[in-house]
Short mmCIF file of C-alpha atoms and ligand atoms in Angstrom, two decimals:
data_model
loop_
_atom_site.label_atom_id
_atom_site.label_comp_id
_atom_site.label_asym_id
_atom_site.label_seq_id
_atom_site.Cartn_x
_atom_site.Cartn_y
_atom_site.Cartn_z
CA MET A 1 0.02 0.03 -0.04
CA SER A 2 1.31 3.43 -0.79
CA ASN A 3 2.45 5.83 1.84
CA ILE A 4 0.46 8.65 0.47
CA GLU A 5 -2.75 6.74 0.95
CA ASP A 6 -1.67 5.74 4.53
CA LYS A 7 -1.26 9.33 5.45
CA THR A 8 -4.08 11.04 3.62
CA ILE A 9 -6.39 12.30 6.34
CA ILE A 10 -9.96 12.10 5.20
CA CYS A 11 -11.63 13.17 8.53
CA ARG A 12 -9.80 16.01 10.08
CA CYS A 13 -11.90 16.17 13.27
CA GLU A 14 -11.03 12.55 14.24
CA ASP A 15 -7.75 12.19 12.37
CA ILE A 16 -8.79 9.21 10.31
CA THR A 17 -6.65 8.27 7.26
CA LEU A 18 -7.75 6.78 3.96
CA ALA A 19 -5.81 3.57 4.84
CA GLU A 20 -7.80 3.29 8.03
CA LEU A 21 -11.09 3.73 6.21
CA ARG A 22 -10.14 1.08 3.72
CA ASP A 23 -9.17 -1.30 6.57
CA MET A 24 -12.65 -0.88 8.08
CA ILE A 25 -14.38 -1.54 4.80
CA LYS A 26 -12.26 -4.73 4.34
CA GLU A 27 -13.18 -5.79 7.84
CA GLY A 28 -16.84 -5.83 6.75
CA PHE A 29 -18.06 -2.38 7.88
CA THR A 30 -19.79 -1.43 4.69
CA THR A 31 -22.31 1.18 5.84
CA LEU A 32 -21.67 4.79 6.86
CA ASP A 33 -23.56 4.19 9.99
CA GLU A 34 -21.17 1.39 11.12
CA ILE A 35 -18.07 3.30 10.10
CA LYS A 36 -19.21 6.43 11.92
CA ARG A 37 -19.90 4.54 15.06
CA ILE A 38 -16.78 2.44 15.17
CA SER A 39 -14.31 5.22 14.26
CA ARG A 40 -16.30 8.44 14.87
CA LEU A 41 -15.80 9.53 11.32
CA GLY A 42 -18.14 12.39 10.61
CA MET A 43 -19.15 12.74 14.20
CA GLY A 44 -16.93 15.75 15.04
CA PRO A 45 -17.75 19.44 15.05
CA CYS A 46 -17.72 19.66 11.15
CA ARG A 47 -20.55 17.10 11.16
CA GLY A 48 -19.07 15.14 8.32
CA SER A 49 -19.13 17.82 5.75
CA ASN A 50 -16.18 16.38 3.71
CA CYS A 51 -15.47 12.94 4.96
CA LEU A 52 -18.89 11.27 4.62
CA GLU A 53 -18.84 11.92 0.91
CA ILE A 54 -15.34 10.48 0.52
CA ALA A 55 -16.24 7.43 2.68
CA ALA A 56 -19.43 6.87 0.64
CA ARG A 57 -17.46 6.83 -2.57
CA GLU A 58 -14.83 4.49 -1.11
CA ILE A 59 -17.47 2.00 0.08
CA ALA A 60 -19.15 2.08 -3.29
CA ARG A 61 -15.87 1.57 -5.11
CA MET A 62 -14.71 -1.34 -2.83
CA THR A 63 -18.03 -3.15 -2.57
CA GLY A 64 -18.95 -2.66 -6.28
CA ARG A 65 -22.25 -0.89 -5.36
CA GLY A 66 -23.59 2.21 -6.86
CA LEU A 67 -23.01 5.40 -4.97
CA ALA A 68 -26.78 5.87 -4.86
CA ASP A 69 -27.16 2.66 -2.90
CA ILE A 70 -24.93 4.02 -0.03
CA LYS A 71 -27.23 5.34 2.67
CA MET A 72 -26.27 8.70 4.00
CA PRO A 73 -26.68 8.90 7.82
CA THR A 74 -29.53 10.88 9.39
CA ASN A 75 -28.64 14.45 10.07
CA ARG A 76 -29.82 14.89 13.57
CA PRO A 77 -30.89 18.23 15.01
CA PRO A 78 -29.63 20.78 16.07
CA ASN A 79 -27.81 21.71 12.86
CA SER A 80 -25.84 24.56 14.13
CA GLY A 81 -24.11 23.99 17.49
CA ILE A 82 -25.89 26.06 20.09
CA LYS A 83 -24.45 26.68 23.50
CA LEU A 84 -26.02 25.00 26.44
CA GLY A 85 -26.16 28.32 28.29
CA VAL A 86 -28.14 29.88 25.45
CA LEU A 87 -30.59 26.90 25.26
CA ALA A 88 -31.06 27.04 29.02
CA GLY A 89 -32.15 30.72 28.67
CA GLU A 90 -34.69 30.01 25.94
CA GLU A 91 -38.29 30.84 26.76
CA ASP A 92 -41.03 28.26 26.36
CA GLU A 93 -43.08 29.01 23.30
CA MET B 1 -33.10 -11.76 -2.53
CA ARG B 2 -29.73 -12.21 -0.71
CA ARG B 3 -30.60 -15.52 0.99
CA MET B 4 -28.66 -16.61 4.14
CA ASN B 5 -26.14 -19.32 3.41
CA LYS B 6 -27.40 -21.29 6.42
CA ASN B 7 -30.72 -23.02 7.01
CA THR B 8 -30.21 -24.63 10.40
CA ALA B 9 -28.56 -23.71 13.74
CA GLU B 10 -28.49 -24.87 17.27
CA VAL B 11 -29.28 -21.44 18.63
CA VAL B 12 -30.74 -18.42 16.80
CA ILE B 13 -30.45 -15.12 18.53
CA ILE B 14 -32.82 -12.29 17.45
CA GLY B 15 -31.08 -8.87 17.95
CA GLY B 16 -27.53 -7.69 17.37
CA GLY B 17 -27.25 -5.39 20.32
CA VAL B 18 -24.85 -5.81 23.20
CA THR B 19 -27.06 -8.45 24.70
CA GLY B 20 -27.33 -10.62 21.66
CA CYS B 21 -23.67 -10.35 20.94
CA SER B 22 -22.62 -11.14 24.50
CA ILE B 23 -24.84 -14.18 24.43
CA ALA B 24 -23.49 -15.41 21.12
CA TYR B 25 -19.93 -14.99 22.37
CA ASN B 26 -20.53 -16.80 25.60
CA LEU B 27 -22.41 -19.67 23.89
CA ALA B 28 -19.46 -20.13 21.52
CA HIS B 29 -16.95 -19.74 24.26
CA GLN B 30 -18.80 -22.39 26.34
CA GLY B 31 -18.65 -24.78 23.39
CA CYS B 32 -21.80 -24.17 21.40
CA ARG B 33 -20.49 -22.73 18.18
CA ASP B 34 -23.47 -23.25 15.87
CA VAL B 35 -25.02 -19.93 16.78
CA VAL B 36 -26.62 -17.37 14.50
CA ILE B 37 -27.40 -13.71 15.24
CA LEU B 38 -30.14 -12.08 13.14
CA GLU B 39 -30.15 -8.29 13.12
CA LYS B 40 -32.62 -6.22 11.08
CA SER B 41 -30.29 -3.27 10.69
CA TYR B 42 -26.58 -3.14 11.70
CA LEU B 43 -24.96 -4.21 14.99
CA ALA B 44 -25.68 -1.84 17.92
CA SER B 45 -28.18 0.06 15.78
CA GLY B 46 -30.83 -0.21 18.52
CA SER B 47 -30.68 1.02 22.15
CA THR B 48 -27.05 -0.10 22.54
CA GLY B 49 -25.61 2.39 20.09
CA ARG B 50 -27.81 5.12 21.54
CA CYS B 51 -27.22 4.69 25.18
CA GLY B 52 -25.27 6.60 27.88
CA ALA B 53 -23.16 3.49 28.33
CA GLY B 54 -22.66 4.25 32.10
CA ILE B 55 -21.54 1.32 34.35
CA ARG B 56 -22.32 1.53 37.98
CA GLN B 57 -22.26 -0.87 40.90
CA GLN B 58 -24.06 1.36 43.34
CA TRP B 59 -27.37 -0.61 43.50
CA GLY B 60 -29.87 -1.29 46.17
CA THR B 61 -30.47 -5.05 45.74
CA GLU B 62 -27.92 -7.75 46.16
CA MET B 63 -28.68 -9.27 42.73
CA ASN B 64 -28.04 -5.98 40.81
CA CYS B 65 -24.85 -5.32 42.87
CA ILE B 66 -23.51 -8.78 42.00
CA LEU B 67 -24.56 -8.61 38.25
CA SER B 68 -22.81 -5.19 37.89
CA ARG B 69 -19.81 -5.98 40.04
CA GLU B 70 -19.08 -9.15 38.03
CA SER B 71 -19.63 -7.32 34.78
CA VAL B 72 -17.26 -4.61 35.78
CA LYS B 73 -14.49 -7.30 36.22
CA LEU B 74 -15.32 -8.49 32.76
CA PHE B 75 -15.10 -5.02 31.27
CA GLU B 76 -11.77 -4.53 32.95
CA GLU B 77 -10.35 -7.51 31.16
CA MET B 78 -12.28 -7.24 27.89
CA ASN B 79 -9.58 -5.77 25.60
CA ASP B 80 -7.58 -8.92 26.35
CA THR B 81 -10.16 -11.64 26.65
CA LEU B 82 -11.91 -10.61 23.47
CA ASN B 83 -8.77 -9.87 21.53
CA VAL B 84 -10.10 -6.47 20.54
CA LYS B 85 -8.78 -4.58 17.64
CA ARG B 86 -10.22 -1.27 18.92
CA ASP B 87 -10.04 -0.27 22.62
CA ILE B 88 -13.43 -0.60 24.29
CA GLU B 89 -12.53 2.74 26.10
CA PHE B 90 -13.51 1.56 29.52
CA LYS B 91 -12.96 4.56 31.75
CA GLN B 92 -13.21 4.04 35.50
CA LYS B 93 -13.42 7.43 37.02
CA GLY B 94 -16.31 6.64 39.28
CA TYR B 95 -19.97 7.60 39.70
CA LEU B 96 -20.85 10.44 42.05
CA LEU B 97 -24.47 9.95 43.16
CA LEU B 98 -26.06 13.07 44.71
CA ALA B 99 -28.83 12.99 47.34
CA TYR B 100 -31.21 15.96 47.61
CA SER B 101 -33.05 14.94 50.76
CA GLU B 102 -32.35 13.23 54.14
CA ARG B 103 -34.65 10.43 53.04
CA GLU B 104 -32.66 9.83 49.82
CA MET B 105 -29.38 9.96 51.80
CA ASN B 106 -30.83 7.33 54.23
CA GLN B 107 -31.56 5.06 51.30
CA PHE B 108 -28.01 5.66 50.06
CA GLU B 109 -26.63 4.64 53.48
CA LYS B 110 -28.55 1.36 53.37
CA ASN B 111 -27.31 0.79 49.82
CA LEU B 112 -23.75 1.46 50.92
CA ALA B 113 -24.00 -1.15 53.67
CA LEU B 114 -25.20 -3.70 51.18
CA GLN B 115 -22.63 -2.73 48.55
CA ASN B 116 -19.78 -2.83 50.97
CA SER B 117 -20.88 -6.24 52.28
CA LEU B 118 -20.44 -7.40 48.71
CA VAL B 119 -16.97 -5.82 48.46
CA ILE B 120 -18.06 -2.95 46.13
CA PRO B 121 -15.75 -0.07 47.06
CA SER B 122 -18.35 2.64 47.25
CA ARG B 123 -18.43 5.21 50.13
CA ARG B 124 -20.12 8.23 51.51
CA VAL B 125 -18.41 11.51 50.63
CA SER B 126 -18.45 14.73 52.56
CA MET B 127 -19.26 18.09 51.05
CA ASP B 128 -15.53 18.86 51.07
CA GLU B 129 -14.75 15.68 49.25
CA ILE B 130 -17.44 16.33 46.66
CA ARG B 131 -15.71 19.61 46.02
CA LYS B 132 -12.40 17.76 45.52
CA ILE B 133 -13.90 15.29 43.13
CA VAL B 134 -15.81 17.97 41.00
CA SER B 135 -14.64 21.40 42.13
CA TYR B 136 -17.22 23.44 40.22
CA LEU B 137 -20.42 21.49 41.19
CA ASN B 138 -23.26 23.66 42.36
CA LEU B 139 -24.06 22.07 45.73
CA GLU B 140 -27.32 23.99 46.32
CA GLY B 141 -29.81 21.63 47.79
CA VAL B 142 -27.37 18.68 47.94
CA LYS B 143 -27.62 16.75 51.25
CA GLY B 144 -24.91 14.20 50.61
CA ALA B 145 -23.40 11.92 48.06
CA THR B 146 -21.83 8.50 47.54
CA PHE B 147 -18.91 7.64 45.24
CA CYS B 148 -17.68 4.40 43.86
CA PRO B 149 -14.26 4.84 42.12
CA THR B 150 -14.53 1.65 40.06
CA ASP B 151 -17.81 2.70 38.23
CA GLY B 152 -17.45 4.27 34.84
CA HIS B 153 -18.42 3.81 31.19
CA ALA B 154 -17.36 2.32 27.94
CA ASN B 155 -17.88 2.65 24.25
CA PRO B 156 -21.06 0.67 23.54
CA PHE B 157 -20.39 0.20 19.75
CA ARG B 158 -16.86 -1.06 20.37
CA VAL B 159 -18.06 -3.41 23.23
CA THR B 160 -20.72 -4.85 20.89
CA GLN B 161 -18.22 -5.19 18.12
CA ALA B 162 -15.73 -6.88 20.48
CA TYR B 163 -18.23 -9.60 21.46
CA ALA B 164 -19.41 -10.00 17.86
CA GLY B 165 -15.82 -10.23 16.47
CA GLU B 166 -14.82 -12.92 18.97
CA ALA B 167 -18.10 -14.81 18.51
CA VAL B 168 -17.55 -14.92 14.76
CA ARG B 169 -13.86 -16.04 15.28
CA LEU B 170 -15.24 -18.88 17.35
CA GLY B 171 -17.66 -19.99 14.64
CA ALA B 172 -20.83 -17.93 15.18
CA LYS B 173 -22.55 -16.40 12.13
CA ILE B 174 -24.02 -12.90 12.04
CA TYR B 175 -26.55 -11.69 9.50
CA THR B 176 -27.19 -7.98 9.51
CA GLU B 177 -29.87 -6.35 7.36
CA THR B 178 -31.91 -9.49 8.11
CA GLU B 179 -35.30 -9.05 9.74
CA VAL B 180 -37.08 -11.81 11.65
CA LEU B 181 -40.64 -11.92 10.44
CA ASP B 182 -42.03 -15.01 12.30
CA ILE B 183 -41.17 -17.71 14.82
CA LYS B 184 -42.60 -21.16 14.13
CA THR B 185 -43.64 -23.28 17.06
CA ARG B 186 -45.34 -26.64 17.42
CA GLY B 187 -46.62 -28.53 20.46
CA GLY B 188 -44.85 -26.24 22.93
CA LYS B 189 -41.56 -26.33 21.02
CA ILE B 190 -39.62 -24.02 18.76
CA GLN B 191 -39.29 -25.09 15.18
CA GLY B 192 -37.58 -22.24 13.47
CA VAL B 193 -37.37 -18.57 12.48
CA GLU B 194 -38.63 -17.00 9.26
CA THR B 195 -36.71 -14.00 7.92
CA ASP B 196 -36.76 -11.75 4.90
CA ARG B 197 -33.68 -13.76 3.76
CA GLY B 198 -35.06 -17.25 4.22
CA PHE B 199 -35.95 -19.77 6.93
CA ILE B 200 -33.56 -21.20 9.61
CA SER B 201 -34.68 -24.32 11.49
CA THR B 202 -33.74 -24.40 15.17
CA GLU B 203 -34.89 -25.67 18.51
CA ASN B 204 -33.65 -22.60 20.50
CA VAL B 205 -34.46 -19.03 19.93
CA VAL B 206 -33.27 -16.10 22.07
CA ASN B 207 -35.32 -12.94 22.10
CA ALA B 208 -32.70 -10.19 22.57
CA ALA B 209 -34.69 -7.58 20.51
CA GLY B 210 -34.37 -4.70 22.99
CA GLY B 211 -37.14 -2.13 22.32
CA TYR B 212 -38.85 -4.59 20.05
CA ALA B 213 -38.98 -7.45 22.57
CA PHE B 214 -42.77 -7.40 22.67
CA ALA B 215 -43.22 -7.68 18.92
CA VAL B 216 -40.66 -10.49 18.65
CA SER B 217 -42.29 -12.48 21.52
CA SER B 218 -45.70 -12.03 20.00
CA MET B 219 -44.43 -13.87 16.87
CA ALA B 220 -44.24 -16.90 19.13
CA GLY B 221 -47.58 -16.21 20.70
CA ILE B 222 -46.08 -14.90 23.92
CA LYS B 223 -47.37 -11.56 25.37
CA LEU B 224 -44.72 -10.10 27.57
CA PRO B 225 -45.32 -7.53 30.33
CA VAL B 226 -42.87 -4.95 28.79
CA LYS B 227 -43.38 -1.59 27.22
CA SER B 228 -40.94 0.60 25.33
CA GLU B 229 -40.34 4.23 26.39
CA ARG B 230 -38.40 6.86 24.45
CA HIS B 231 -35.53 8.46 26.25
CA GLU B 232 -33.52 11.36 24.92
CA ILE B 233 -29.81 12.15 25.20
CA LEU B 234 -27.36 14.65 23.82
CA VAL B 235 -23.71 15.13 23.19
CA THR B 236 -21.51 18.33 23.12
CA GLU B 237 -18.42 19.29 21.26
CA PRO B 238 -15.21 17.87 22.77
CA VAL B 239 -13.22 19.94 25.22
CA GLU B 240 -10.19 19.44 27.51
CA PRO B 241 -10.73 17.03 30.35
CA LEU B 242 -13.03 18.78 32.99
CA LEU B 243 -15.10 16.07 34.67
CA ASP B 244 -13.70 12.72 35.96
CA PRO B 245 -16.82 10.85 37.28
CA MET B 246 -20.27 10.32 35.98
CA VAL B 247 -22.42 12.77 38.00
CA MET B 248 -25.91 11.36 38.61
CA SER B 249 -28.93 12.05 40.71
CA PHE B 250 -32.22 10.19 40.87
CA SER B 251 -34.19 13.04 42.51
CA TYR B 252 -32.68 15.88 40.53
CA ASN B 253 -33.03 13.46 37.57
CA ILE B 254 -29.86 13.77 35.54
CA TYR B 255 -26.76 11.97 34.41
CA CYS B 256 -23.76 13.60 32.86
CA GLN B 257 -20.35 12.36 32.02
CA GLN B 258 -17.32 13.35 29.95
CA THR B 259 -16.12 10.66 27.49
CA PRO B 260 -12.37 9.97 26.90
CA GLU B 261 -12.47 12.02 23.73
CA GLY B 262 -13.75 15.00 25.55
CA THR B 263 -17.40 15.19 24.64
CA PHE B 264 -20.06 15.42 27.33
CA ILE B 265 -22.96 13.02 27.21
CA MET B 266 -26.10 13.73 29.26
CA GLY B 267 -29.72 12.82 29.69
CA TYR B 268 -32.58 12.65 32.22
CA GLY B 269 -35.57 10.43 32.65
CA PRO B 270 -38.68 11.69 30.77
CA GLU B 271 -40.87 12.08 33.77
CA ASP B 272 -42.50 15.34 32.63
CA ALA B 273 -42.03 15.20 28.90
CA PRO B 274 -45.08 15.94 26.83
CA GLU B 275 -46.48 12.69 25.28
CA SER B 276 -45.28 13.18 21.76
CA PHE B 277 -42.68 11.59 19.58
CA SER B 278 -42.21 14.68 17.49
CA ILE B 279 -39.16 16.91 16.90
CA ARG B 280 -40.92 19.49 19.11
CA SER B 281 -40.55 17.29 22.12
CA SER B 282 -36.84 17.08 21.27
CA ARG B 283 -36.56 20.83 21.45
CA TYR B 284 -38.31 20.58 24.81
CA PHE B 285 -35.68 18.01 25.95
CA LEU B 286 -32.80 20.23 24.65
CA ARG B 287 -34.02 23.24 26.68
CA LYS B 288 -34.84 21.28 29.85
CA MET B 289 -31.56 19.35 29.72
CA ALA B 290 -29.55 22.61 29.17
CA SER B 291 -31.23 24.30 32.15
CA LYS B 292 -30.74 21.23 34.38
CA VAL B 293 -27.10 20.70 33.55
CA THR B 294 -26.02 24.39 33.50
CA SER B 295 -27.46 24.94 36.93
CA LEU B 296 -25.64 21.90 38.36
CA LEU B 297 -22.39 22.38 36.36
CA PRO B 298 -22.37 26.12 35.32
CA VAL B 299 -18.93 25.65 33.67
CA LEU B 300 -20.68 23.78 30.88
CA SER B 301 -22.62 26.87 29.73
CA ASN B 302 -20.25 27.66 26.96
CA LEU B 303 -20.32 24.16 25.43
CA ARG B 304 -22.06 23.70 22.13
CA VAL B 305 -24.40 20.82 21.60
CA VAL B 306 -23.30 18.78 18.62
CA ARG B 307 -26.10 16.12 18.34
CA GLN B 308 -29.11 14.93 20.14
CA TRP B 309 -31.00 11.64 19.65
CA ALA B 310 -33.34 9.24 21.31
CA GLY B 311 -33.50 5.57 22.08
CA LEU B 312 -35.87 3.05 23.74
CA TYR B 313 -35.89 1.67 27.27
CA ASN B 314 -37.67 -1.62 27.35
CA ILE B 315 -39.40 -1.49 30.71
CA THR B 316 -40.84 -4.26 32.98
CA PRO B 317 -43.19 -3.76 35.90
CA ASP B 318 -40.34 -3.99 38.40
CA ASN B 319 -37.63 -2.33 36.22
CA GLN B 320 -35.65 -5.45 36.16
CA PRO B 321 -34.82 -7.57 33.14
CA ILE B 322 -36.48 -10.84 32.24
CA LEU B 323 -33.99 -13.64 31.72
CA GLY B 324 -34.60 -17.31 30.93
CA GLU B 325 -36.80 -19.78 29.15
CA VAL B 326 -40.53 -19.14 28.72
CA PRO B 327 -42.51 -21.66 30.79
CA GLY B 328 -44.62 -23.81 28.37
CA LEU B 329 -42.58 -23.02 25.25
CA ASP B 330 -39.38 -25.14 25.25
CA GLY B 331 -36.41 -23.40 23.68
CA PHE B 332 -37.78 -19.88 23.75
CA TYR B 333 -35.43 -17.78 25.78
CA LEU B 334 -35.77 -14.15 26.87
CA ALA B 335 -33.12 -11.57 27.56
CA VAL B 336 -35.31 -8.50 27.53
CA GLY B 337 -36.76 -5.71 29.62
CA PHE B 338 -33.46 -4.16 30.71
CA SER B 339 -35.28 -0.98 31.81
CA GLY B 340 -32.43 1.35 31.09
CA HIS B 341 -29.50 -0.55 32.47
CA GLY B 342 -28.86 -3.32 30.07
CA PHE B 343 -25.49 -2.20 28.76
CA MET B 344 -23.68 -2.36 32.14
CA ILE B 345 -24.80 -5.95 32.94
CA ALA B 346 -24.59 -7.46 29.44
CA PRO B 347 -21.24 -9.20 30.26
CA MET B 348 -22.78 -11.18 33.03
CA VAL B 349 -26.16 -11.55 31.24
CA GLY B 350 -24.36 -13.24 28.36
CA ILE B 351 -22.67 -15.77 30.68
CA LEU B 352 -25.93 -16.53 32.53
CA MET B 353 -28.04 -16.95 29.34
CA ALA B 354 -25.42 -19.27 27.67
CA GLU B 355 -25.34 -21.36 30.93
CA MET B 356 -29.20 -21.53 30.93
CA ILE B 357 -29.36 -22.43 27.27
CA LEU B 358 -26.68 -25.12 27.64
CA GLY B 359 -28.15 -26.50 30.85
CA LYS B 360 -25.11 -25.74 32.96
CA ASP B 361 -24.99 -24.76 36.61
CA LEU B 362 -25.47 -20.97 36.87
CA SER B 363 -22.58 -18.74 37.94
CA MET B 364 -24.89 -16.76 40.17
CA GLU B 365 -28.40 -17.11 41.64
CA HIS B 366 -31.07 -14.86 40.24
CA LYS B 367 -34.87 -14.56 40.25
CA LEU B 368 -35.27 -12.79 36.95
CA ASP B 369 -37.55 -15.46 35.26
CA LEU B 370 -40.76 -14.50 33.58
CA GLY B 371 -42.73 -16.37 36.21
CA ARG B 372 -41.96 -13.83 38.89
CA PHE B 373 -44.73 -11.47 37.67
CA GLU B 374 -47.43 -14.16 38.10
CA ARG B 375 -45.97 -15.28 41.44
CA GLY B 376 -46.05 -11.65 42.57
CA GLU B 377 -42.29 -11.81 43.36
CA LEU B 378 -41.36 -8.45 41.97
CA ILE B 379 -37.78 -7.23 42.61
CA LEU B 380 -37.85 -3.91 44.36
CA GLU B 381 -34.82 -1.97 43.41
CA PRO B 382 -34.82 1.45 45.02
CA SER B 383 -32.18 2.99 42.81
CA VAL B 384 -33.25 3.26 39.20
CA VAL B 385 -33.39 6.34 36.86
C1 FAD C 401 -30.94 7.26 26.11
C2 FAD C 401 -30.53 5.99 26.85
C3 FAD C 401 -29.52 5.94 27.77
C4 FAD C 401 -29.17 4.73 28.33
N1 FAD C 401 -28.12 4.71 29.26
C5 FAD C 401 -27.69 3.57 29.73
C6 FAD C 401 -26.57 3.50 30.63
O1 FAD C 401 -25.93 4.55 30.92
N2 FAD C 401 -26.16 2.33 31.12
C7 FAD C 401 -26.78 1.15 30.74
O2 FAD C 401 -26.36 0.08 31.24
N3 FAD C 401 -27.90 1.19 29.90
C8 FAD C 401 -28.26 2.34 29.40
N4 FAD C 401 -29.32 2.31 28.58
C9 FAD C 401 -30.01 1.08 28.27
C10 FAD C 401 -29.31 0.28 27.26
O3 FAD C 401 -29.22 1.00 26.06
C11 FAD C 401 -30.16 -1.01 26.89
O4 FAD C 401 -30.57 -1.69 28.09
C12 FAD C 401 -29.22 -2.03 26.18
O5 FAD C 401 -28.51 -1.37 25.13
C13 FAD C 401 -30.07 -3.15 25.68
O6 FAD C 401 -29.26 -3.92 24.68
P1 FAD C 401 -30.01 -5.04 23.92
O7 FAD C 401 -28.96 -5.64 23.05
O8 FAD C 401 -30.79 -5.83 24.73
O9 FAD C 401 -31.06 -4.21 22.91
P2 FAD C 401 -30.74 -3.39 21.57
O10 FAD C 401 -29.52 -2.72 21.63
O11 FAD C 401 -32.00 -2.52 21.30
O12 FAD C 401 -30.67 -4.48 20.50
C14 FAD C 401 -31.78 -5.11 19.94
C15 FAD C 401 -31.67 -5.38 18.50
O13 FAD C 401 -32.66 -6.14 18.00
C16 FAD C 401 -32.88 -5.78 16.66
N5 FAD C 401 -34.21 -6.26 16.27
C17 FAD C 401 -35.40 -5.89 16.76
N6 FAD C 401 -36.38 -6.56 16.15
C18 FAD C 401 -35.79 -7.42 15.19
C19 FAD C 401 -36.36 -8.36 14.32
N7 FAD C 401 -37.61 -8.62 14.14
N8 FAD C 401 -35.43 -8.97 13.47
C20 FAD C 401 -34.07 -8.79 13.56
N9 FAD C 401 -33.58 -7.87 14.54
C21 FAD C 401 -34.44 -7.19 15.33
C22 FAD C 401 -32.79 -4.27 16.75
O14 FAD C 401 -32.49 -3.72 15.43
C23 FAD C 401 -31.71 -4.09 17.73
O15 FAD C 401 -30.45 -3.80 17.05
C24 FAD C 401 -29.78 3.51 27.95
C25 FAD C 401 -30.82 3.58 26.98
C26 FAD C 401 -31.14 4.73 26.35
C27 FAD C 401 -32.18 4.71 25.27
#
């Protein structure tokens, strides 16, 4: 395996390299939900804005499936990180 | 249709959460390798992957103390015993349980006496000691606290994966994206399991379906006294280490912990949540959670919430799990109704279930069979969230 691939970081929040991603897919983790949970890819403050797309392509390529068949994880609320102190001060509607 | 490449098994486990995977590993480890797990989605996709993953031994009944104490020993060794590839992240920085009335503190004293008699290293802590353990805790209204340094939490997905990985190495088969549609029975015996990927004949089925335990039992004609309840939880952005122990209170109704990677995970029991499963009630949770936690731990006010989600508690009339074979239906085993504390005892539950299924002597006494409800022998645990 090439060194460049080993060191290419695809998830900056959690420091995950392309080689690590490929290892997980080889081990049998072939959905984004599984990969997210085992490695925290896409779970950091950037909320997966770059890495999920890359990971989906890699899964599709390595498993021979179409990109459209790779399920993107549910985007859970809240979409913009709100501070606890701000939420605590919110009035009831 | 992607059919399963297997049409018979000694034991079929329905549910690939921490319970099902722990049972599969322990069956294989105890010599029964012809085991299949059927999971309708992916491993730990149910309550397990959504839980707080707290592990505490500060209980009020002997049985729960022993179940959790023995499980803690197994968590401590798990990276080695299960040859894990990825650390299960078991962090033992203790649970600090806060009491807000004399009555609650009296109950804690009774619990401590019991725990200490079972060599659980919990103790009462003074106000000064509380301040040493968590310097910035708002102590308003706090009447006392207990602390057990060997309590903690672990990564629920990694623990499930650890059991699953080792079970597979020992010969078990796991089918994800495989939903059980029906359970065939005849003359008080199990015959097999129908799935969306084919039929598996078997004489032994384990219901480890978490929040779906009622639906799965109904497939075999068994109506269980369980109901599922939605519980919400949130996680913040990661920050430098601030909080060592899990902080928890039954009366103030909160739990809050910092994970090894620096995020805070917190929740509370939905005692006053409006009866609605909508996103609106999630906003309600967010506000209420934020105001509870920022008043107890004001230092968290500047933390941003990254995600919130919900999962199911599968609840029994006495808030204790149901473990064992169903009377009158040979080979139908239950490992359900964990009532919000199924992660922490899964290591011991797996051992006991495997022993029951294989007809071995049990490693510990328990009265968690389904029959207890009819006999009126409910287990009264005073310390549940
Ligand atoms: C918000 C929250 C916080 C919690 N905090 C804690 C805590 O701090 N400590 C603790 O110990 N516990 C905690 N719990 C409880 C804990 O999550 C559960 O008790 C535990 O995970 C139960 O595991 P399980 O394997 O039995 O169930 P699950 O993890 O729910 O697994 C059951 C599996 O069965 C599958 N399934 C269902 N029906 C079918 C079917 N027909 N065919 C195939 N598969 C099927 C589901 O997809 C699911 O994956 C918490 C729970 C929640 C919701």
